[in-house]
CSV table of C-alpha atoms in Angstrom, one decimal:
chain,number,residue,atom,x,y,z
A,28,MET,CA,-11.3,13.2,-2.4
A,29,ALA,CA,-14.2,12.4,-0.5
A,30,ARG,CA,-14.0,8.4,1.3
A,31,THR,CA,-16.2,5.9,-0.5
A,32,PRO,CA,-18.9,5.5,2.1
A,33,ARG,CA,-20.2,2.5,2.9
A,34,THR,CA,-23.6,2.6,0.5
A,35,THR,CA,-22.8,1.7,-2.9
A,36,THR,CA,-22.0,4.8,-4.6
A,37,ARG,CA,-22.1,5.5,-8.4
A,38,ARG,CA,-17.7,4.3,-8.4
A,39,THR,CA,-18.4,1.3,-6.6
A,40,PHE,CA,-20.8,-0.3,-9.0
A,41,LEU,CA,-19.3,0.9,-11.7
A,42,VAL,CA,-16.0,-0.8,-10.8
A,43,ARG,CA,-18.1,-4.2,-9.1
A,44,SER,CA,-20.1,-4.3,-12.6
A,45,SER,CA,-16.6,-3.5,-15.0
A,46,SER,CA,-15.4,-6.5,-12.8
A,47,ALA,CA,-18.0,-8.0,-13.8
A,48,ALA,CA,-18.0,-8.1,-17.2
A,49,ALA,CA,-14.6,-8.7,-17.5
A,50,ALA,CA,-15.1,-11.9,-15.7
A,51,LEU,CA,-18.5,-12.2,-18.1
A,52,ALA,CA,-16.0,-11.9,-21.1
A,53,LEU,CA,-12.8,-13.9,-19.8
A,54,GLY,CA,-15.5,-17.2,-19.7
A,55,ALA,CA,-16.8,-16.1,-22.8
A,56,THR,CA,-13.7,-15.7,-25.0
A,57,SER,CA,-10.3,-15.3,-24.6
A,58,MET,CA,-9.2,-11.6,-23.7
A,59,PRO,CA,-6.1,-10.8,-25.6
A,60,ALA,CA,-4.8,-7.0,-24.4
A,61,GLN,CA,-6.7,-6.8,-21.0
A,62,ALA,CA,-6.5,-10.4,-19.5
A,63,THR,CA,-4.8,-10.3,-16.4
A,64,PRO,CA,-1.3,-11.2,-16.9
A,65,GLU,CA,0.3,-14.4,-16.1
A,66,SER,CA,3.2,-13.0,-13.5
A,67,LEU,CA,0.5,-11.5,-12.0
A,68,ALA,CA,-1.8,-14.5,-11.8
A,69,ALA,CA,1.4,-15.7,-10.5
A,70,ALA,CA,2.3,-13.5,-7.9
A,71,ILE,CA,-1.5,-13.5,-6.2
A,72,LYS,CA,-1.6,-17.5,-6.1
A,73,ASP,CA,2.0,-17.2,-4.0
A,74,VAL,CA,0.2,-15.2,-1.1
A,75,VAL,CA,-3.3,-16.9,-1.5
A,76,GLY,CA,-2.6,-20.4,-2.5
A,77,GLY,CA,-4.9,-22.7,-2.2
A,78,ALA,CA,-7.4,-20.4,-0.5
A,79,SER,CA,-10.5,-18.8,-2.5
A,80,LEU,CA,-10.1,-14.9,-2.8
A,81,ARG,CA,-13.3,-13.2,-1.6
A,82,THR,CA,-15.0,-10.0,-3.3
A,83,GLY,CA,-15.5,-7.6,0.2
A,84,LYS,CA,-14.1,-6.0,3.2
A,85,VAL,CA,-11.7,-4.0,1.7
A,86,THR,CA,-12.1,-0.6,0.2
A,87,LEU,CA,-9.1,0.4,-2.0
A,88,ASP,CA,-9.4,4.4,-2.9
A,89,LEU,CA,-7.4,5.7,-5.6
A,90,PRO,CA,-8.4,8.2,-8.2
A,91,PRO,CA,-10.6,7.4,-11.0
A,92,LEU,CA,-8.3,9.3,-12.9
A,93,ALA,CA,-4.2,10.4,-12.2
A,94,GLU,CA,-2.7,12.8,-14.5
A,95,ASN,CA,0.8,11.8,-13.2
A,96,GLY,CA,1.2,8.0,-12.7
A,97,ASN,CA,4.5,8.8,-11.0
A,98,THR,CA,2.6,9.1,-7.7
A,99,VAL,CA,-0.9,8.5,-7.1
A,100,PRO,CA,-2.3,8.5,-3.8
A,101,MET,CA,-3.7,5.1,-2.7
A,102,THR,CA,-5.4,4.2,0.5
A,103,VAL,CA,-6.1,0.5,1.4
A,104,THR,CA,-8.7,-0.3,4.7
A,105,VAL,CA,-10.5,-3.5,5.5
A,106,ASP,CA,-13.1,-3.7,7.7
A,107,SER,CA,-12.3,-5.1,10.6
A,108,PRO,CA,-12.8,-5.2,14.4
A,109,MET,CA,-8.4,-6.1,14.8
A,110,THR,CA,-9.1,-7.4,18.0
A,111,GLU,CA,-6.9,-10.7,19.2
A,112,VAL,CA,-9.4,-13.3,17.3
A,113,ASP,CA,-10.2,-11.3,14.3
A,114,HIS,CA,-7.9,-9.3,13.0
A,115,VAL,CA,-5.8,-8.5,9.3
A,116,LYS,CA,-2.7,-9.7,9.4
A,117,ALA,CA,-1.3,-8.2,5.8
A,118,ILE,CA,-2.5,-6.0,2.9
A,119,HIS,CA,-1.2,-7.2,-0.4
A,120,VAL,CA,-1.3,-4.9,-3.4
A,121,PHE,CA,-0.6,-6.0,-7.1
A,122,ASN,CA,-0.9,-4.3,-10.5
A,123,GLU,CA,-1.7,-5.0,-13.8
A,124,LYS,CA,0.7,-3.4,-15.7
A,125,ASN,CA,3.6,-2.1,-14.6
A,126,PRO,CA,6.7,-4.0,-15.2
A,127,GLN,CA,6.3,-6.3,-11.6
A,128,PRO,CA,3.1,-7.4,-10.4
A,129,TYR,CA,3.9,-6.4,-7.0
A,130,VAL,CA,3.5,-3.1,-5.2
A,131,MET,CA,3.4,-3.6,-1.6
A,132,THR,CA,2.8,-6.3,1.5
A,133,ALA,CA,1.9,-4.2,4.8
A,134,THR,CA,1.9,-6.5,8.0
A,135,LEU,CA,-0.9,-5.9,10.9
A,136,SER,CA,-1.7,-7.0,13.8
A,137,PRO,CA,-4.0,-5.8,16.5
A,138,ARG,CA,-1.7,-3.6,17.4
A,139,ASN,CA,-2.5,-1.2,14.5
A,140,GLY,CA,-5.9,-1.0,15.7
A,141,ARG,CA,-7.3,0.0,12.8
A,142,ALA,CA,-6.3,-1.9,8.8
A,143,GLN,CA,-6.0,1.4,7.1
A,144,VAL,CA,-2.7,1.9,4.8
A,145,ALA,CA,-2.1,4.8,2.6
A,146,VAL,CA,0.8,5.5,0.1
A,147,ARG,CA,1.7,6.2,-3.0
A,148,ILE,CA,2.2,4.3,-6.2
A,149,LYS,CA,3.7,4.5,-9.6
A,150,LEU,CA,1.1,3.6,-12.3
A,151,ASN,CA,3.3,3.1,-15.9
A,152,ASP,CA,0.1,2.8,-17.6
A,153,SER,CA,-3.8,2.9,-17.1
A,154,GLN,CA,-5.1,-0.1,-15.3
A,155,LYS,CA,-6.5,-2.4,-12.3
A,156,ILE,CA,-4.9,-2.1,-9.2
A,157,ILE,CA,-5.8,-5.2,-6.9
A,158,ALA,CA,-5.7,-5.4,-2.7
A,159,ILE,CA,-5.4,-8.4,-0.9
A,160,ALA,CA,-6.4,-8.3,2.7
A,161,GLU,CA,-5.2,-11.7,4.8
A,162,THR,CA,-6.9,-12.2,8.1
A,163,ASN,CA,-5.5,-14.1,10.6
A,164,THR,CA,-8.9,-17.0,10.5
A,165,GLY,CA,-6.6,-17.2,6.6
A,166,GLU,CA,-9.5,-15.8,4.8
A,167,PHE,CA,-8.9,-13.8,1.6
A,168,TRP,CA,-10.8,-10.6,1.1
A,169,THR,CA,-9.8,-8.5,-1.9
A,170,ALA,CA,-11.0,-5.1,-4.1
A,171,SER,CA,-10.2,-3.7,-7.1
A,172,ALA,CA,-10.1,-0.5,-8.7
A,173,ASP,CA,-8.8,1.0,-12.2
A,174,VAL,CA,-7.0,3.8,-12.6
A,175,ILE,CA,-7.0,5.8,-16.1
A,176,VAL,CA,-3.6,7.8,-16.3
A,177,THR,CA,-2.4,10.7,-18.5
A,178,LEU,CA,1.0,11.1,-18.1
A,179,ALA,CA,2.7,7.0,-17.3
A,180,ALA,CA,5.7,6.7,-14.9
A,181,CYS,CA,9.1,5.6,-15.9
A,182,LEU,CA,9.0,7.2,-19.2
A,183,GLU,CA,11.1,10.6,-17.8
A,184,ASP,CA,14.5,10.2,-17.3
A,185,PRO,CA,15.1,12.7,-14.1
A,186,THR,CA,18.4,13.9,-15.7
B,7,MET,CA,21.7,9.2,5.7
B,8,GLY,CA,17.9,10.6,4.3
B,9,ASN,CA,15.6,13.5,5.1
B,10,ALA,CA,12.4,12.6,7.0
B,11,LEU,CA,9.3,14.2,7.7
B,12,ILE,CA,7.3,12.2,10.3
B,13,ASN,CA,3.5,13.3,11.9
B,14,VAL,CA,2.7,11.7,14.8
B,15,PRO,CA,0.2,13.3,17.8
B,16,GLY,CA,1.7,14.3,20.8
B,17,THR,CA,-0.3,13.0,23.4
B,18,VAL,CA,-3.4,9.9,22.9
B,19,LYS,CA,-5.7,8.8,24.9
B,20,ARG,CA,-5.0,5.1,26.3
B,21,GLY,CA,-6.7,2.4,23.7
B,22,GLU,CA,-7.1,4.8,21.1
B,23,ALA,CA,-6.0,4.2,17.6
B,24,PHE,CA,-4.2,6.8,15.8
B,25,GLU,CA,-2.3,7.8,12.4
B,26,ILE,CA,1.0,7.8,11.5
B,27,LYS,CA,2.8,9.5,8.8
B,28,ALA,CA,6.2,9.1,7.3
B,29,LEU,CA,7.4,11.2,4.1
B,30,ILE,CA,11.3,10.4,3.4
B,31,SER,CA,12.8,11.8,0.6
B,32,HIS,CA,14.5,9.2,-1.7
B,33,PRO,CA,14.7,8.9,-5.6
B,34,MET,CA,12.9,4.9,-5.2
B,35,GLU,CA,14.9,4.7,-9.1
B,36,THR,CA,12.8,1.3,-10.7
B,37,GLY,CA,15.9,-0.5,-12.3
B,38,PHE,CA,13.2,0.0,-15.4
B,39,ARG,CA,14.4,3.1,-16.9
B,40,ALA,CA,17.1,4.1,-19.6
B,41,GLY,CA,19.6,7.1,-18.7
B,42,THR,CA,20.5,9.6,-20.8
B,43,ASN,CA,23.0,7.4,-22.5
B,44,GLY,CA,20.6,4.5,-22.9
B,45,THR,CA,21.8,2.2,-20.4
B,46,LEU,CA,19.5,0.9,-17.6
B,47,ILE,CA,19.6,3.5,-14.3
B,48,PRO,CA,20.5,0.6,-11.4
B,49,ARG,CA,17.6,-0.3,-9.3
B,50,ASN,CA,17.8,1.9,-6.3
B,51,ILE,CA,14.5,1.7,-4.0
B,52,ILE,CA,14.0,1.9,0.0
B,53,GLN,CA,13.2,-2.4,0.5
B,54,ARG,CA,11.4,-2.3,4.0
B,55,PHE,CA,10.4,0.4,7.1
B,56,THR,CA,9.4,-0.9,10.2
B,57,CYS,CA,7.9,1.1,12.9
B,58,THR,CA,8.7,0.1,16.7
B,59,TYR,CA,6.4,1.4,19.5
B,60,ASN,CA,8.7,1.2,22.6
B,61,GLY,CA,10.7,-1.4,21.3
B,62,VAL,CA,7.8,-4.1,19.8
B,63,GLU,CA,7.2,-4.0,16.1
B,64,VAL,CA,3.5,-2.1,15.1
B,65,PHE,CA,4.1,-2.2,11.2
B,66,ASN,CA,6.0,-3.4,8.6
B,67,LEU,CA,6.2,-2.3,5.0
B,68,VAL,CA,7.7,-4.4,1.9
B,69,LEU,CA,8.0,-1.3,-0.3
B,70,SER,CA,9.0,-2.2,-4.5
B,71,PRO,CA,9.9,-0.2,-7.2
B,72,ALA,CA,5.8,0.8,-7.6
B,73,ILE,CA,5.9,2.9,-4.9
B,74,ALA,CA,6.6,6.8,-6.3
B,75,ALA,CA,9.4,8.0,-5.1
B,76,ASN,CA,10.1,10.0,-2.0
B,77,PRO,CA,7.9,7.4,-0.3
B,78,PHE,CA,4.8,8.5,1.8
B,79,ILE,CA,3.3,6.1,4.0
B,80,ALA,CA,0.2,6.1,7.2
B,81,PHE,CA,-1.0,3.6,9.4
B,82,PHE,CA,-2.5,3.4,12.2
B,83,THR,CA,-1.6,2.2,15.5
B,84,VAL,CA,-3.4,1.7,19.3
B,85,ALA,CA,-1.9,4.0,22.0
B,86,THR,CA,-0.3,2.1,25.0
B,87,GLU,CA,1.9,3.5,26.8
B,88,SER,CA,3.3,6.9,26.7
B,89,GLY,CA,7.4,5.8,25.2
B,90,LYS,CA,8.5,6.4,22.3
B,91,LEU,CA,7.9,5.1,18.7
B,92,VAL,CA,11.3,4.2,16.0
B,93,LEU,CA,10.2,4.4,12.4
B,94,ARG,CA,13.8,3.3,10.1
B,95,TRP,CA,14.1,2.8,6.4
B,96,THR,CA,16.4,0.4,4.9
B,97,GLY,CA,17.2,0.0,0.9
B,98,ASP,CA,19.1,-1.0,-1.8
B,99,ASP,CA,22.8,-0.1,-1.8
B,100,GLY,CA,22.6,0.0,2.5
B,101,PHE,CA,20.1,2.8,2.3
B,102,SER,CA,19.0,3.1,6.1
B,103,ALA,CA,17.5,5.8,8.0
B,104,GLU,CA,15.9,6.1,11.3
B,105,GLU,CA,13.4,8.7,12.7
B,106,THR,CA,12.2,8.7,16.8
B,107,ALA,CA,9.0,10.5,18.0
B,108,PRO,CA,8.0,11.0,21.3
B,109,ILE,CA,4.3,9.8,22.0
B,110,THR,CA,2.5,10.6,25.6
B,111,VAL,CA,-0.5,8.8,26.1
B,112,THR,CA,-3.2,10.0,28.9
B,113,SER,CA,-5.7,7.8,30.4
């Protein structure tokens, strides 16, 4: 899969417009199925606290369509010089519909040189993934991506 | 314990960020799935992954059941001195694995 370039691509546009639409809908009516569950909001609040969460700087690279939810490649990249005065302290990832909202936390420092982490994750359902980057100055930047999952994780028994 | 594959460039220029890729065989059982007899399979995951570079911790990852089986982790670090990288995985049921990789830094 090609890396998302800096300019607005069709995908980033779609992601942004869909999250904007979701925000609008949330404001207008209470959303039953697609609303962010309370546990997710609580998990995010645990990390962010009272600080404001801003969209940008974070690139969350996920396939828009995952055939197998048992292993979905994910790359989180944060636009940061990674110097002593300005670096990303941690990258947190959350999901919407797995049994637990928490996915991972990576602790970074200027020693990393580049704020990029790649892992493979499990997805139980088509859902939104949220990445939050915490900088040393106490700022929180976020990005989200929607993934459609055809075969959900957690269903098959290996034995 | 554990069967790990790691990928680190042999030589790197000083000050350059290089990528470290690590893969380890592990079931990452979530604890949410039922086995054939209907009872839940107990959770068995890797909880933490760390990388030290000449004894200094440069990367730390806290994992969860949402990480896929046989966790693949890729990250960057800046080349400072020649030496060794130690990658360590720890998890449920006393799981512990360690791999080392030499790194040569050229100026």
